[in-house]
CSV table of C-alpha atoms and ligand atoms in Angstrom, one decimal:
chain,number,residue,atom,x,y,z
S,58,MET,CA,0.0,0.0,0.0
S,59,THR,CA,1.3,3.4,-0.8
S,60,SER,CA,-0.3,6.8,-0.3
S,61,ASP,CA,-0.3,7.5,-4.1
S,62,LYS,CA,-4.0,7.1,-4.9
S,63,TYR,CA,-5.2,7.2,-1.4
S,64,GLU,CA,-8.2,9.6,-1.0
S,65,PHE,CA,-7.3,10.8,2.4
S,66,PHE,CA,-9.8,13.7,2.6
S,67,LYS,CA,-12.7,11.4,1.6
S,68,VAL,CA,-11.7,9.0,4.3
S,69,VAL,CA,-11.7,11.7,7.0
S,70,GLN,CA,-15.1,13.0,5.7
S,71,GLU,CA,-16.4,9.4,6.2
S,72,TYR,CA,-15.1,9.3,9.7
S,73,LEU,CA,-16.8,12.6,10.3
S,74,SER,CA,-20.1,11.4,8.9
S,75,LYS,CA,-20.0,8.2,11.0
S,76,ALA,CA,-19.3,10.1,14.2
S,77,ALA,CA,-21.9,12.8,13.3
S,78,SER,CA,-24.6,10.2,13.2
S,79,VAL,CA,-23.6,8.9,16.6
S,80,VAL,CA,-23.7,12.3,18.4
S,81,HIS,CA,-26.7,13.5,16.3
S,82,LEU,CA,-24.7,16.4,14.9
S,83,ASP,CA,-26.9,19.2,13.5
S,84,ALA,CA,-26.9,18.9,9.7
S,85,ALA,CA,-25.7,22.5,9.3
S,86,VAL,CA,-22.7,21.9,11.5
S,87,GLU,CA,-21.8,18.7,9.7
S,88,ALA,CA,-22.1,20.5,6.4
S,89,ILE,CA,-19.8,23.3,7.7
S,90,LEU,CA,-17.2,20.8,9.0
S,91,SER,CA,-17.2,18.6,5.9
S,92,GLN,CA,-15.3,21.3,4.0
S,93,PRO,CA,-12.4,23.6,4.9
S,94,ARG,CA,-13.2,27.3,5.5
S,95,ASN,CA,-10.3,28.6,3.4
S,96,GLU,CA,-8.1,26.9,0.8
S,97,ILE,CA,-5.1,29.0,0.0
S,98,ILE,CA,-2.7,28.0,-2.8
S,99,VAL,CA,0.3,30.1,-3.6
S,100,HIS,CA,3.0,29.9,-6.3
S,101,PHE,CA,6.3,31.5,-5.5
S,102,PRO,CA,9.7,31.6,-7.3
S,103,VAL,CA,12.9,30.7,-5.5
S,104,ARG,CA,16.5,31.1,-6.7
S,105,MET,CA,18.4,27.8,-6.4
S,106,ASP,CA,22.1,27.7,-5.5
S,107,ASN,CA,23.0,27.2,-9.2
S,108,GLY,CA,21.3,30.5,-10.2
S,109,GLU,CA,18.2,28.9,-11.7
S,110,VAL,CA,14.8,30.0,-10.5
S,111,LYS,CA,12.2,27.4,-9.6
S,112,LEU,CA,8.5,27.9,-9.0
S,113,PHE,CA,7.0,26.2,-6.0
S,114,LYS,CA,3.4,25.5,-5.1
S,115,GLY,CA,2.4,25.9,-1.5
S,116,TYR,CA,-0.8,25.1,0.3
S,117,ARG,CA,-2.4,26.4,3.5
S,118,ILE,CA,-5.8,25.0,4.4
S,119,GLN,CA,-7.7,26.6,7.2
S,120,HIS,CA,-10.4,24.1,8.1
S,121,ASN,CA,-12.3,25.7,11.0
S,122,ASN,CA,-11.8,28.4,13.6
S,123,ILE,CA,-14.9,28.3,15.8
S,124,LEU,CA,-12.8,27.4,18.9
S,125,GLY,CA,-9.8,29.6,18.2
S,126,PRO,CA,-7.0,30.4,15.6
S,127,PHE,CA,-6.3,27.9,12.9
S,128,LYS,CA,-3.5,25.6,14.0
S,129,GLY,CA,-1.5,22.9,12.3
S,130,GLY,CA,1.8,21.9,10.8
S,131,ILE,CA,3.6,22.5,7.5
S,132,ARG,CA,4.7,19.5,5.5
S,133,TYR,CA,7.5,19.3,3.0
S,134,HIS,CA,7.2,16.1,1.0
S,135,GLU,CA,7.1,15.1,-2.6
S,136,SER,CA,3.7,13.4,-2.2
S,137,VAL,CA,1.9,16.5,-0.7
S,138,THR,CA,-1.5,17.1,-2.4
S,139,LEU,CA,-4.3,19.5,-1.8
S,140,ASP,CA,-6.4,16.5,-0.8
S,141,ASP,CA,-3.9,15.4,1.9
S,142,VAL,CA,-3.6,18.9,3.4
S,143,LYS,CA,-7.4,19.2,3.5
S,144,ALA,CA,-7.6,15.9,5.4
S,145,LEU,CA,-4.8,16.9,7.8
S,146,ALA,CA,-6.3,20.3,8.4
S,147,SER,CA,-9.7,18.9,9.4
S,148,MET,CA,-8.0,16.4,11.7
S,149,MET,CA,-6.4,19.3,13.5
S,150,THR,CA,-9.9,20.7,14.2
S,151,TRP,CA,-10.9,17.4,15.9
S,152,LYS,CA,-7.6,17.1,17.7
S,153,CYS,CA,-7.7,20.6,19.2
S,154,ALA,CA,-11.3,20.2,20.2
S,155,LEU,CA,-10.6,16.8,21.8
S,156,MET,CA,-7.6,18.3,23.8
S,157,ARG,CA,-9.7,21.3,24.9
S,158,LEU,CA,-7.3,23.7,23.2
S,159,PRO,CA,-8.5,27.1,22.1
S,160,TYR,CA,-7.6,26.4,18.5
S,161,GLY,CA,-9.2,25.3,15.2
S,162,GLY,CA,-7.6,23.3,12.5
S,163,GLY,CA,-5.2,24.2,9.7
S,164,LYS,CA,-2.4,22.5,7.8
S,165,GLY,CA,0.0,23.5,5.0
S,166,GLY,CA,2.6,22.1,2.8
S,167,ILE,CA,4.8,22.3,-0.3
S,168,LYS,CA,5.1,19.4,-2.7
S,169,PHE,CA,8.9,18.9,-3.0
S,170,ASN,CA,11.6,16.7,-1.5
S,171,PRO,CA,13.6,18.7,1.0
S,172,ARG,CA,16.3,16.1,1.0
S,173,ASN,CA,17.2,17.3,-2.6
S,174,HIS,CA,18.0,20.9,-1.4
S,175,SER,CA,20.8,22.6,0.4
S,176,THR,CA,20.2,24.4,3.8
S,177,ALA,CA,20.5,27.7,1.9
S,178,GLU,CA,17.8,26.7,-0.6
S,179,LEU,CA,15.5,25.4,2.2
S,180,GLN,CA,15.8,28.7,3.9
S,181,ARG,CA,14.9,30.6,0.8
S,182,ILE,CA,12.0,28.3,0.0
S,183,THR,CA,10.7,28.5,3.6
S,184,ARG,CA,11.0,32.3,3.7
S,185,ARG,CA,9.3,32.8,0.3
S,186,PHE,CA,6.5,30.5,1.3
S,187,ALA,CA,6.0,32.5,4.6
S,188,HIS,CA,6.1,35.7,2.6
S,189,ALA,CA,3.6,34.4,0.0
S,190,LEU,CA,1.2,33.4,2.8
S,191,GLY,CA,1.6,37.0,4.2
S,192,GLY,CA,-1.3,38.0,6.4
S,193,ASN,CA,-2.9,34.5,6.0
S,194,ILE,CA,-0.9,33.5,9.0
S,195,GLY,CA,-0.5,35.3,12.3
S,196,PRO,CA,-0.2,34.6,16.1
S,197,ASP,CA,-4.0,35.1,16.7
S,198,TYR,CA,-5.1,33.9,13.3
S,199,ASP,CA,-3.3,30.9,11.9
S,200,ILE,CA,-0.3,29.3,13.6
S,201,PRO,CA,1.9,26.8,11.7
S,202,ALA,CA,4.2,24.2,13.3
S,203,PRO,CA,6.5,21.5,12.1
S,204,ASP,CA,5.3,18.3,10.4
S,205,VAL,CA,6.9,15.8,8.0
S,206,GLY,CA,10.0,17.3,6.4
S,207,THR,CA,10.0,20.5,8.6
S,208,ASN,CA,11.7,21.3,11.9
S,209,GLY,CA,12.3,24.0,14.5
S,210,GLN,CA,14.9,25.7,12.3
S,211,MET,CA,12.3,26.2,9.6
S,212,MET,CA,9.9,27.6,12.1
S,213,ALA,CA,12.5,30.1,13.2
S,214,TRP,CA,12.8,31.2,9.5
S,215,ILE,CA,9.1,31.6,9.2
S,216,MET,CA,8.9,33.6,12.4
S,217,ASP,CA,11.7,35.8,11.4
S,218,THR,CA,10.2,36.4,7.9
S,219,TYR,CA,6.8,37.2,9.5
S,220,MET,CA,8.4,39.5,12.1
S,221,ASN,CA,10.1,41.5,9.4
S,222,THR,CA,6.8,42.1,7.6
S,223,VAL,CA,4.8,43.4,10.6
S,224,GLY,CA,5.5,46.9,12.0
S,225,HIS,CA,8.3,47.4,14.5
S,226,VAL,CA,5.8,48.0,17.3
S,227,ASN,CA,4.2,44.6,16.9
S,228,LYS,CA,7.3,42.7,16.2
S,229,GLN,CA,7.9,41.0,19.6
S,230,ALA,CA,4.2,40.1,19.9
S,231,ALA,CA,4.6,38.2,16.6
S,232,ARG,CA,6.7,35.4,18.1
S,233,GLY,CA,3.7,33.2,18.5
S,234,VAL,CA,3.1,33.1,14.7
S,235,VAL,CA,4.6,29.6,14.8
S,236,THR,CA,5.2,26.9,17.4
S,237,GLY,CA,7.8,24.2,17.5
S,238,LYS,CA,10.5,26.9,17.4
S,239,PRO,CA,14.0,26.2,18.8
S,240,VAL,CA,14.0,27.0,22.5
S,241,ALA,CA,16.4,30.0,22.2
S,242,SER,CA,14.1,31.6,19.6
S,243,GLY,CA,11.0,31.4,21.8
S,244,GLY,CA,10.2,27.7,21.7
S,245,THR,CA,9.4,25.7,24.7
S,246,VAL,CA,11.3,22.9,26.3
S,247,GLY,CA,9.5,19.6,25.8
S,248,ARG,CA,8.0,20.4,22.4
S,249,GLU,CA,10.4,18.4,20.3
S,250,LYS,CA,9.6,15.1,22.1
S,251,ALA,CA,6.0,16.1,22.8
S,252,THR,CA,4.2,14.0,20.1
S,253,GLY,CA,6.2,10.9,20.9
S,254,GLN,CA,5.7,11.5,24.6
S,255,GLY,CA,2.0,11.8,24.1
S,256,VAL,CA,1.9,8.5,22.1
S,257,VAL,CA,3.7,6.8,25.0
S,258,HIS,CA,1.2,8.3,27.6
S,259,CYS,CA,-1.6,6.7,25.6
S,260,ILE,CA,0.3,3.4,25.4
S,261,THR,CA,0.9,3.3,29.2
S,262,GLU,CA,-2.7,4.1,29.9
S,263,TRP,CA,-3.7,1.3,27.6
S,264,ALA,CA,-1.2,-1.1,29.3
S,265,ARG,CA,-2.6,-0.1,32.7
S,266,GLU,CA,-6.2,-0.8,31.7
S,267,ARG,CA,-5.3,-4.1,29.9
S,268,ARG,CA,-3.0,-5.1,32.7
S,269,PHE,CA,-0.3,-5.5,30.1
S,270,ASN,CA,3.3,-5.5,31.2
S,271,LEU,CA,5.4,-3.2,29.0
S,272,GLU,CA,8.6,-4.6,30.6
S,273,GLY,CA,10.0,-7.2,28.2
S,274,SER,CA,7.4,-6.4,25.5
S,275,THR,CA,8.4,-5.8,21.9
S,276,TYR,CA,7.5,-3.0,19.4
S,277,ILE,CA,8.1,-1.9,15.8
S,278,VAL,CA,8.1,1.6,14.4
S,279,GLN,CA,7.5,2.8,10.9
S,280,GLY,CA,9.0,6.3,10.4
S,281,PHE,CA,12.0,7.3,12.5
S,282,GLY,CA,11.7,11.1,12.4
S,283,ASN,CA,10.5,13.4,15.1
S,284,VAL,CA,7.5,11.3,16.2
S,285,GLY,CA,8.9,7.8,15.7
S,286,SER,CA,12.3,8.4,17.3
S,287,ASN,CA,11.0,10.2,20.3
S,288,ALA,CA,8.2,7.6,20.9
S,289,ALA,CA,10.8,4.8,20.6
S,290,THR,CA,13.3,6.4,22.9
S,291,ILE,CA,10.6,7.1,25.6
S,292,LEU,CA,9.0,3.7,25.3
S,293,SER,CA,12.3,2.0,25.8
S,294,ARG,CA,12.4,3.4,29.3
S,295,TYR,CA,9.5,1.1,30.2
S,296,GLY,CA,11.6,-1.9,29.3
S,297,ALA,CA,10.0,-2.4,25.8
S,298,SER,CA,12.3,-3.5,23.0
S,299,LEU,CA,12.4,-2.0,19.5
S,300,ILE,CA,12.8,-5.0,17.2
S,301,ALA,CA,12.1,-3.6,13.7
S,302,VAL,CA,12.1,-0.1,12.3
S,303,GLY,CA,11.7,1.5,8.9
S,304,ASP,CA,11.9,4.9,7.1
S,305,HIS,CA,11.8,6.2,3.5
S,306,PHE,CA,15.0,4.3,2.8
S,307,GLY,CA,13.9,0.8,4.0
S,308,TYR,CA,13.5,-1.5,7.0
S,309,LEU,CA,15.8,-3.1,9.6
S,310,ARG,CA,15.2,-5.9,12.1
S,311,SER,CA,17.1,-6.7,15.3
S,312,PRO,CA,15.6,-9.6,17.3
S,313,GLU,CA,17.8,-8.6,20.3
S,314,GLY,CA,16.5,-5.0,20.1
S,315,PHE,CA,17.9,-1.6,18.8
S,316,ASN,CA,19.1,1.1,21.1
S,317,PRO,CA,16.7,3.9,20.2
S,318,HIS,CA,19.0,6.6,21.6
S,319,LYS,CA,21.9,5.5,19.3
S,320,LEU,CA,19.6,5.0,16.3
S,321,SER,CA,18.1,8.5,16.9
S,322,GLU,CA,21.6,9.9,17.0
S,323,TRP,CA,22.4,8.1,13.8
S,324,THR,CA,19.3,9.5,12.0
S,325,ARG,CA,20.0,13.0,13.3
S,326,GLN,CA,23.5,12.8,11.6
S,327,HIS,CA,22.6,10.9,8.4
S,328,GLY,CA,18.9,11.8,7.9
S,329,THR,CA,17.9,8.1,7.7
S,330,ILE,CA,18.4,4.8,9.4
S,331,GLN,CA,20.3,3.6,6.3
S,332,GLY,CA,23.7,2.3,7.1
S,333,TYR,CA,23.1,1.9,10.8
S,334,PRO,CA,25.7,-0.6,11.9
S,335,SER,CA,23.4,-3.0,13.7
S,336,GLY,CA,20.3,-5.0,12.5
S,337,GLN,CA,19.6,-6.8,9.3
S,338,PRO,CA,17.9,-5.2,6.3
S,339,ILE,CA,14.4,-6.6,5.7
S,340,SER,CA,11.6,-6.0,3.2
S,341,ARG,CA,8.6,-3.9,3.8
S,342,GLU,CA,6.5,-7.1,3.9
S,343,GLU,CA,8.8,-8.7,6.4
S,344,PHE,CA,8.6,-5.5,8.6
S,345,PHE,CA,4.8,-5.7,8.6
S,346,SER,CA,4.8,-9.4,9.5
S,347,THR,CA,7.2,-9.0,12.4
S,348,ARG,CA,5.6,-10.5,15.5
S,349,CYS,CA,5.5,-7.9,18.2
S,350,ASP,CA,3.3,-6.5,21.0
S,351,LEU,CA,3.0,-2.9,19.8
S,352,PHE,CA,3.2,-1.2,16.4
S,353,ILE,CA,3.7,2.6,16.2
S,354,PRO,CA,3.1,3.9,12.7
S,355,ALA,CA,5.0,7.3,12.6
S,356,ALA,CA,5.5,8.0,8.8
S,357,LEU,CA,2.7,8.9,6.5
S,358,GLU,CA,-1.0,8.3,5.9
S,359,GLY,CA,-2.4,5.2,4.1
S,360,GLN,CA,0.4,2.9,5.0
S,361,VAL,CA,-1.6,0.0,6.4
S,362,GLY,CA,-4.0,-1.3,3.8
S,363,ALA,CA,-5.7,-4.7,3.7
S,364,ALA,CA,-2.5,-6.7,3.0
S,365,GLU,CA,-0.5,-5.0,5.8
S,366,ALA,CA,-3.4,-5.4,8.2
S,367,ARG,CA,-3.6,-9.1,7.5
S,368,ALA,CA,0.2,-9.4,8.0
S,369,LEU,CA,0.5,-7.4,11.2
S,370,ASP,CA,0.9,-9.6,14.3
S,371,CYS,CA,0.5,-7.2,17.3
S,372,LYS,CA,-1.9,-6.4,20.1
S,373,LEU,CA,-1.9,-2.6,19.8
S,374,ILE,CA,-1.4,0.1,17.2
S,375,ALA,CA,-0.7,3.5,18.5
S,376,GLU,CA,-1.1,6.0,15.7
S,377,GLY,CA,1.8,8.4,15.9
S,378,ALA,CA,1.2,9.4,12.2
S,379,ASN,CA,-1.9,11.0,11.0
S,380,GLY,CA,-4.2,8.5,9.1
S,381,PRO,CA,-1.7,5.6,8.8
S,382,LEU,CA,-4.5,3.0,8.5
S,383,THR,CA,-6.8,2.8,5.6
S,384,PRO,CA,-10.5,2.1,6.5
S,385,GLU,CA,-10.1,-1.4,4.9
S,386,GLY,CA,-6.9,-2.0,7.0
S,387,GLU,CA,-8.6,-0.7,10.2
S,388,LYS,CA,-11.7,-3.0,9.7
S,389,ILE,CA,-9.5,-6.1,9.3
S,390,LEU,CA,-7.5,-5.2,12.4
S,391,LEU,CA,-10.5,-4.4,14.6
S,392,ASP,CA,-12.2,-7.7,13.5
S,393,ARG,CA,-9.0,-9.5,14.5
S,394,GLY,CA,-9.2,-7.9,17.9
S,395,VAL,CA,-6.2,-5.5,17.6
S,396,ASP,CA,-6.6,-2.4,19.7
S,397,ILE,CA,-6.1,0.9,17.9
S,398,LEU,CA,-5.3,4.2,19.6
S,399,PRO,CA,-6.4,6.7,17.0
S,400,ASP,CA,-4.3,9.6,15.6
S,401,VAL,CA,-6.4,12.4,16.9
S,402,LEU,CA,-5.9,11.2,20.4
S,403,ALA,CA,-2.5,9.4,20.2
S,404,ASN,CA,-0.5,12.1,18.4
S,405,SER,CA,-2.2,15.1,20.0
S,406,GLY,CA,0.7,15.7,22.4
S,407,GLY,CA,2.5,17.8,19.8
S,408,VAL,CA,-0.2,20.4,19.4
S,409,THR,CA,-0.9,20.4,23.1
S,410,VAL,CA,2.7,21.4,23.9
S,411,SER,CA,2.6,23.8,20.9
S,412,TYR,CA,-0.3,25.5,22.8
S,413,TYR,CA,1.9,25.7,25.9
S,414,GLU,CA,4.6,27.4,23.8
S,415,TRP,CA,2.1,29.9,22.4
S,416,VAL,CA,0.8,30.7,26.0
S,417,GLN,CA,4.4,31.2,27.1
S,418,ASN,CA,5.1,33.6,24.2
S,419,LYS,CA,1.9,35.6,25.0
S,420,ARG,CA,2.9,35.9,28.7
S,421,SER,CA,6.7,36.3,28.1
S,422,GLU,CA,7.3,33.3,30.3
S,423,SER,CA,9.4,30.2,30.0
S,424,TRP,CA,8.3,27.2,31.9
S,425,ASP,CA,10.6,24.4,33.0
S,426,LEU,CA,10.4,20.8,31.6
S,427,GLU,CA,8.8,19.5,34.7
S,428,GLU,CA,5.8,21.9,34.3
S,429,VAL,CA,5.4,21.1,30.6
S,430,ASP,CA,5.7,17.4,31.1
S,431,GLU,CA,3.2,17.4,34.1
S,432,LYS,CA,0.6,19.4,32.1
S,433,LEU,CA,1.0,17.2,29.1
S,434,GLU,CA,0.6,14.0,31.0
S,435,LYS,CA,-2.5,15.2,32.7
S,436,ALA,CA,-4.0,16.4,29.4
S,437,MET,CA,-3.2,13.2,27.6
S,438,LYS,CA,-4.6,11.0,30.4
S,439,ASN,CA,-7.8,13.1,30.6
S,440,ALA,CA,-8.3,12.9,26.8
S,441,TYR,CA,-7.6,9.1,26.9
S,442,ARG,CA,-10.2,8.7,29.6
S,443,GLU,CA,-12.8,10.8,27.8
S,444,VAL,CA,-12.4,8.8,24.6
S,445,VAL,CA,-12.6,5.4,26.3
S,446,ASP,CA,-15.7,6.5,28.2
S,447,MET,CA,-17.3,7.8,25.0
S,448,ALA,CA,-16.5,4.5,23.3
S,449,ARG,CA,-18.1,2.5,26.1
S,450,SER,CA,-21.2,4.7,26.3
S,451,LYS,CA,-21.9,4.8,22.6
S,452,ASP,CA,-20.5,1.3,21.9
S,453,VAL,CA,-18.2,2.5,19.1
S,454,ASP,CA,-14.5,2.1,18.3
S,455,LEU,CA,-11.9,4.5,19.7
S,456,ARG,CA,-11.5,6.5,16.5
S,457,THR,CA,-15.3,7.2,16.3
S,458,ALA,CA,-15.3,8.0,20.0
S,459,ALA,CA,-12.5,10.5,19.7
S,460,TYR,CA,-14.4,12.2,16.9
S,461,CYS,CA,-17.6,12.2,19.0
S,462,VAL,CA,-15.9,13.9,21.9
S,463,ALA,CA,-14.5,16.6,19.6
S,464,LEU,CA,-17.8,17.1,17.7
S,465,ASP,CA,-19.8,17.4,20.8
S,466,ARG,CA,-17.6,20.2,21.9
S,467,ILE,CA,-17.7,22.0,18.6
S,468,GLN,CA,-21.4,21.6,18.3
S,469,THR,CA,-22.0,23.2,21.7
S,470,VAL,CA,-20.2,26.4,20.5
S,471,TYR,CA,-22.1,26.4,17.1
S,472,ARG,CA,-25.4,26.1,19.1
S,473,GLU,CA,-24.5,29.0,21.4
S,474,ARG,CA,-23.1,31.3,18.7
S,475,ASP,CA,-25.4,30.2,15.8
S,476,ILE,CA,-24.8,31.0,12.2
S,477,PHE,CA,-24.0,34.6,11.2
S,478,PRO,CA,-26.0,36.8,10.5
O,635,NAD,P1,9.5,13.6,10.1
O,635,NAD,O1,9.8,14.2,8.8
O,635,NAD,O2,10.3,14.0,11.3
O,635,NAD,O3,9.7,12.0,10.0
O,635,NAD,C1,9.0,11.3,9.0
O,635,NAD,C2,9.6,9.9,9.0
O,635,NAD,O4,8.8,9.1,8.1
O,635,NAD,C3,11.0,9.8,8.5
O,635,NAD,O5,11.7,8.8,9.2
O,635,NAD,C4,10.9,9.4,7.0
O,635,NAD,O6,12.0,8.7,6.5
O,635,NAD,C5,9.7,8.5,7.1
O,635,NAD,N1,9.0,8.2,5.8
O,635,NAD,C6,8.7,9.1,4.9
O,635,NAD,N2,8.2,8.5,3.8
O,635,NAD,C7,8.1,7.2,4.1
O,635,NAD,C8,7.6,6.1,3.5
O,635,NAD,N3,7.1,6.2,2.2
O,635,NAD,N4,7.8,4.9,4.1
O,635,NAD,C9,8.3,4.7,5.3
O,635,NAD,N5,8.8,5.8,6.0
O,635,NAD,C10,8.7,7.0,5.4
O,635,NAD,O7,8.0,13.8,10.4
O,635,NAD,P2,7.2,13.7,11.8
O,635,NAD,O8,7.0,15.1,12.3
O,635,NAD,O9,7.8,12.7,12.7
O,635,NAD,O10,5.8,13.2,11.3
O,635,NAD,C11,5.4,11.8,11.2
O,635,NAD,C12,3.9,11.6,11.2
O,635,NAD,O11,3.4,12.1,12.5
O,635,NAD,C13,3.1,12.4,10.2
O,635,NAD,O12,2.0,11.7,9.9
O,635,NAD,C14,2.7,13.7,10.9
O,635,NAD,O13,1.6,14.3,10.3
O,635,NAD,C15,2.5,13.1,12.3
O,635,NAD,N6,2.5,14.1,13.4
O,635,NAD,C16,3.6,14.8,13.6
O,635,NAD,C17,3.6,15.7,14.7
O,635,NAD,C18,4.8,16.5,15.1
O,635,NAD,O14,4.8,17.1,16.1
O,635,NAD,N7,5.9,16.5,14.3
O,635,NAD,C19,2.4,15.8,15.5
O,635,NAD,C20,1.3,15.1,15.2
O,635,NAD,C21,1.4,14.2,14.1
C-alpha cells in the first residue's frame, strides 16, 4: 500500500459522517465541518544555488476556527497534495477540540523533497512561502508548526520572515506566529519530544487498563523522524524492546532490540536509518509481518491497507502518524481484535505542547520541563479517559469515540453562537 492514490480527505469525511450520526450532529454543523473554510494556494519563485529560478506550489488549508485560531503543521514532502492537506487540516480541528485547546484546525505544505535541497535553498523556500502566505498566518489567526520534512529551524525562519513584515511596534508580539521553534528563539522545552511523549502516555494508559506489562514487550516503528524516534526512545524506558524499524530508505530488524538513543543519534546525523551498523535489512512485507506486541506507525497516511493489516501480528497500534490506517486495514485489524489508539488522540501531544509554547510567548514566560511534562501528562490522560468512556457509552471504536468527543464540543459552540448573520 502506498499513499499515491489514497483519497485521504474522503476517508476523513467518512469518519466525520460516521461520528456525526452517533452524536446526532446538526446537519448544518456537519455541512460546515465537511469542507475547509479557506483553501489557500500560492505559487512563488525561489532562486536555487546554481542560479536557476524554480517555481514552488504551497498550500495552507484553514479548516475551522470556531474554537480559536487555525493551528497545524507545515509538511515538505514530494507526495503532498491539496487533498492530503485538507484531510490533515480537518483532523487538526478534531484534535484541538478533543484536547480542549482554544484552536481550530489548519495545515500547510509544499510538494517537494527537502532532501534534494541545500540548507540555503531550504531557507529561501521557507521564507518565500511564509512571505507568499503573508497575512494569511498570524499569532492570533493561523499558527503553523513542524510536520513531516520540517523542523524547528524552519519555524525560526518563518517567524523571522513574518516579524520582518509586521511593524516594529508589533514585532515582539509576533513570536507566537509559529510553534515548534528552537527554545532559544522562543520555543518551549519539551516540544520536540511532545508528540512521541503523548503517544507513550496513551500506550501506558492502555497497558494499565489491559494489565499488560510493557517490561519485556516488543514493538516496531515505521518512520523514525520526530515522532517515531521520540516515541521509541521514551517507550524503551519502560523496558520495551524495539525489534524492527523503517523509514523512506527501507527497513531493519534486530531480534535482540535496537538502542533507540543510538539510532536517533544516527538518523540525526545521516537523515535516515540507512547504514546503521546493527540490525539486518528486511523488506517492507517482512517488517509488517514481524511478530510484536505494539506497532507505532509514525510515517505517512495510508500505509496500512488490507495486506499490511492481515500481515500485522500485534496487540496494539498507537497512531503516531496521521491517518496511517486505511479504512479497509482498520476494519480487518478491529475484526482481529487488535486495539487501535487513533491519531487524533495518540499524536495530540504535539499540538498540546505547541499550545503551551504559544501561551508562554503571549505571557513572556518560560516554563521548565517538569511543568510542561506534568501538564501534558494530565491532558493526555484526561483525553484518553474521555475517549474510552465515550467508546463505552456509545458502543463505538476509539476513533469514532475521539471524533464524537470533539464534535460534541464543537457543536456546543455552534449552538451557542449560531450562524452569522
Ligand atoms: P519527520 O519528517 O520528522 O519524519 C518522518 C519519517 O517518516 C522519516 O523517518 C521518514 O524517513 C519516514 N518516511 C517518509 N516517507 C516514508 C515512506 N514512504 N515509508 C516509510 N517511512 C517514510 O515527520 P514527523 O514530524 O515525525 O511526522 C510523522 C507523522 O506524524 C506524520 O503523519 C505527521 O503528520 C504526524 N504528526 C507529527 C507531529 C509533530 O509534532 N511532528 C504531530 C502530530 C502528528
